[in-house]
N, CA and C atoms as an extended XYZ file, in Angstrom:
141
Properties=species:S:1:pos:R:3:atomname:S:1:resname:S:1:resid:I:1 pbc="F F F"
N        52.306      -24.235      -28.449 N   MET     1
C        51.561      -23.070      -28.268 CA  MET     1
C        50.416      -22.970      -29.267 C   MET     1
N        49.337      -22.421      -28.918 N   ILE     2
C        48.216      -22.156      -29.703 CA  ILE     2
C        48.019      -20.566      -29.752 C   ILE     2
N        47.751      -19.879      -30.856 N   SER     3
C        47.331      -18.522      -30.898 CA  SER     3
C        46.060      -18.378      -31.752 C   SER     3
N        45.053      -17.777      -31.097 N   ILE     4
C        43.805      -17.598      -31.826 CA  ILE     4
C        43.240      -16.160      -31.756 C   ILE     4
N        42.766      -15.671      -32.845 N   THR     5
C        42.071      -14.381      -32.938 CA  THR     5
C        40.668      -14.779      -33.397 C   THR     5
N        39.670      -14.508      -32.603 N   GLY     6
C        38.243      -14.963      -33.013 CA  GLY     6
C        37.320      -14.509      -31.896 C   GLY     6
N        36.104      -15.090      -31.886 N   SER     7
C        35.065      -14.747      -31.022 CA  SER     7
C        35.248      -15.437      -29.585 C   SER     7
N        34.506      -14.928      -28.615 N   ASN     8
C        34.440      -15.594      -27.339 CA  ASN     8
C        34.200      -17.022      -27.387 C   ASN     8
N        33.157      -17.493      -28.287 N   ARG     9
C        32.860      -18.785      -28.332 CA  ARG     9
C        33.819      -19.491      -28.868 C   ARG     9
N        34.604      -19.164      -30.004 N   ALA    10
C        35.651      -19.967      -30.514 CA  ALA    10
C        36.814      -20.080      -29.486 C   ALA    10
N        37.059      -19.022      -28.758 N   GLY    11
C        38.081      -19.063      -27.726 CA  GLY    11
C        37.964      -20.047      -26.611 C   GLY    11
N        36.645      -20.249      -26.253 N   ALA    12
C        36.197      -21.178      -25.197 CA  ALA    12
C        36.543      -22.523      -25.809 C   ALA    12
N        36.190      -22.824      -27.055 N   LEU    13
C        36.253      -24.087      -27.701 CA  LEU    13
C        37.675      -24.539      -27.763 C   LEU    13
N        38.582      -23.510      -28.139 N   VAL    14
C        39.960      -23.742      -28.343 CA  VAL    14
C        40.637      -24.085      -26.871 C   VAL    14
N        40.201      -23.252      -25.893 N   ALA    15
C        40.846      -23.498      -24.616 CA  ALA    15
C        40.457      -24.878      -23.981 C   ALA    15
N        39.140      -25.320      -24.242 N   GLN    16
C        38.733      -26.649      -23.755 CA  GLN    16
C        39.447      -27.593      -24.441 C   GLN    16
N        39.700      -27.523      -25.815 N   ALA    17
C        40.471      -28.549      -26.547 CA  ALA    17
C        41.944      -28.673      -26.124 C   ALA    17
N        42.553      -27.536      -25.852 N   ALA    18
C        43.989      -27.452      -25.417 CA  ALA    18
C        44.163      -27.871      -24.002 C   ALA    18
N        43.196      -27.779      -23.074 N   ALA    19
C        43.437      -28.043      -21.718 CA  ALA    19
C        43.930      -29.376      -21.359 C   ALA    19
N        43.395      -30.453      -21.956 N   PRO    20
C        44.006      -31.806      -21.654 CA  PRO    20
C        45.445      -32.035      -22.024 C   PRO    20
N        45.930      -31.268      -22.840 N   THR    21
C        47.328      -31.418      -23.254 CA  THR    21
C        48.270      -30.359      -22.597 C   THR    21
N        47.706      -29.497      -21.819 N   VAL    22
C        48.325      -28.356      -21.144 CA  VAL    22
C        49.155      -27.610      -22.044 C   VAL    22
N        48.571      -27.181      -23.178 N   LYS    23
C        49.281      -26.260      -24.201 CA  LYS    23
C        49.062      -24.946      -23.766 C   LYS    23
N        50.019      -23.967      -24.082 N   ARG    24
C        49.800      -22.648      -23.951 CA  ARG    24
C        48.832      -22.036      -24.875 C   ARG    24
N        47.911      -21.220      -24.519 N   VAL    25
C        47.037      -20.719      -25.403 CA  VAL    25
C        46.956      -19.129      -25.222 C   VAL    25
N        47.227      -18.396      -26.378 N   THR    26
C        47.038      -16.983      -26.446 CA  THR    26
C        45.872      -16.625      -27.290 C   THR    26
N        45.029      -15.613      -26.587 N   GLN    27
C        43.729      -15.536      -27.359 CA  GLN    27
C        43.550      -13.867      -27.464 C   GLN    27
N        43.018      -13.568      -28.550 N   GLU    28
C        42.454      -12.210      -28.726 CA  GLU    28
C        41.151      -12.360      -29.265 C   GLU    28
N        40.144      -12.077      -28.248 N   LEU    29
C        38.769      -12.327      -28.486 CA  LEU    29
C        37.961      -11.119      -28.600 C   LEU    29
N        37.593      -10.822      -29.866 N   GLY    30
C        36.616       -9.674      -30.053 CA  GLY    30
C        37.010       -8.343      -29.571 C   GLY    30
N        38.338       -8.101      -29.415 N   GLY    31
C        38.846       -6.810      -29.027 CA  GLY    31
C        39.665       -6.153      -30.218 C   GLY    31
N        40.194       -5.033      -29.754 N   LYS    32
C        41.065       -4.339      -30.631 CA  LYS    32
C        42.522       -4.129      -30.046 C   LYS    32
N        43.471       -4.837      -30.492 N   SER    33
C        44.721       -4.762      -29.860 CA  SER    33
C        45.712       -4.413      -30.897 C   SER    33
N        46.024       -3.134      -30.925 N   PRO    34
C        46.921       -2.657      -31.975 CA  PRO    34
C        48.329       -3.019      -31.677 C   PRO    34
N        49.173       -3.143      -32.667 N   ASN    35
C        50.555       -3.517      -32.439 CA  ASN    35
C        51.398       -2.356      -33.050 C   ASN    35
N        52.681       -2.277      -32.616 N   ILE    36
C        53.482       -1.230      -32.953 CA  ILE    36
C        54.641       -1.863      -33.918 C   ILE    36
N        54.747       -1.320      -35.138 N   LEU    37
C        55.800       -1.776      -36.055 CA  LEU    37
C        56.715       -0.634      -36.270 C   LEU    37
N        57.886       -0.678      -35.674 N   LEU    38
C        58.858        0.278      -35.738 CA  LEU    38
C        59.380        0.433      -37.273 C   LEU    38
N        59.870        1.718      -37.665 N   PRO    39
C        60.372        2.022      -39.044 CA  PRO    39
C        61.431        1.017      -39.574 C   PRO    39
N        62.237        0.607      -38.578 N   ASP    40
C        63.321       -0.288      -39.047 CA  ASP    40
C        62.881       -1.835      -39.118 C   ASP    40
N        61.726       -2.209      -38.822 N   ALA    41
C        61.235       -3.457      -38.727 CA  ALA    41
C        61.058       -3.995      -40.000 C   ALA    41
N        61.340       -5.381      -40.298 N   ASP    42
C        60.954       -6.178      -41.542 CA  ASP    42
C        59.469       -6.297      -41.571 C   ASP    42
N        58.732       -5.605      -42.274 N   PHE    43
C        57.259       -5.807      -42.325 CA  PHE    43
C        56.863       -7.149      -42.687 C   PHE    43
N        57.362       -7.760      -43.777 N   ALA    44
C        56.946       -9.162      -44.264 CA  ALA    44
C        57.220      -10.094      -43.159 C   ALA    44
N        58.288       -9.916      -42.378 N   GLN    45
C        58.633      -10.953      -41.354 CA  GLN    45
C        57.543      -10.754      -40.181 C   GLN    45
N        57.172       -9.505      -39.757 N   ALA    46
C        56.295       -9.193      -38.754 CA  ALA    46
C        55.004       -9.690      -38.869 C   ALA    46
N        54.405       -9.618      -40.235 N   VAL    47
C        53.171       -9.986      -40.553 CA  VAL    47
C        53.126      -11.475      -40.805 C   VAL    47
């Protein structure tokens, strides 16, 4: 699995590189996606 946070251009390049091997790709491209960290969570592990 490949996970990327970056620009649209970088996301397209990563997707092209991953396609021949059929790897899963998760992308966060130029957006704002907040995460929720609950009070009882282990912050060091989550980050």
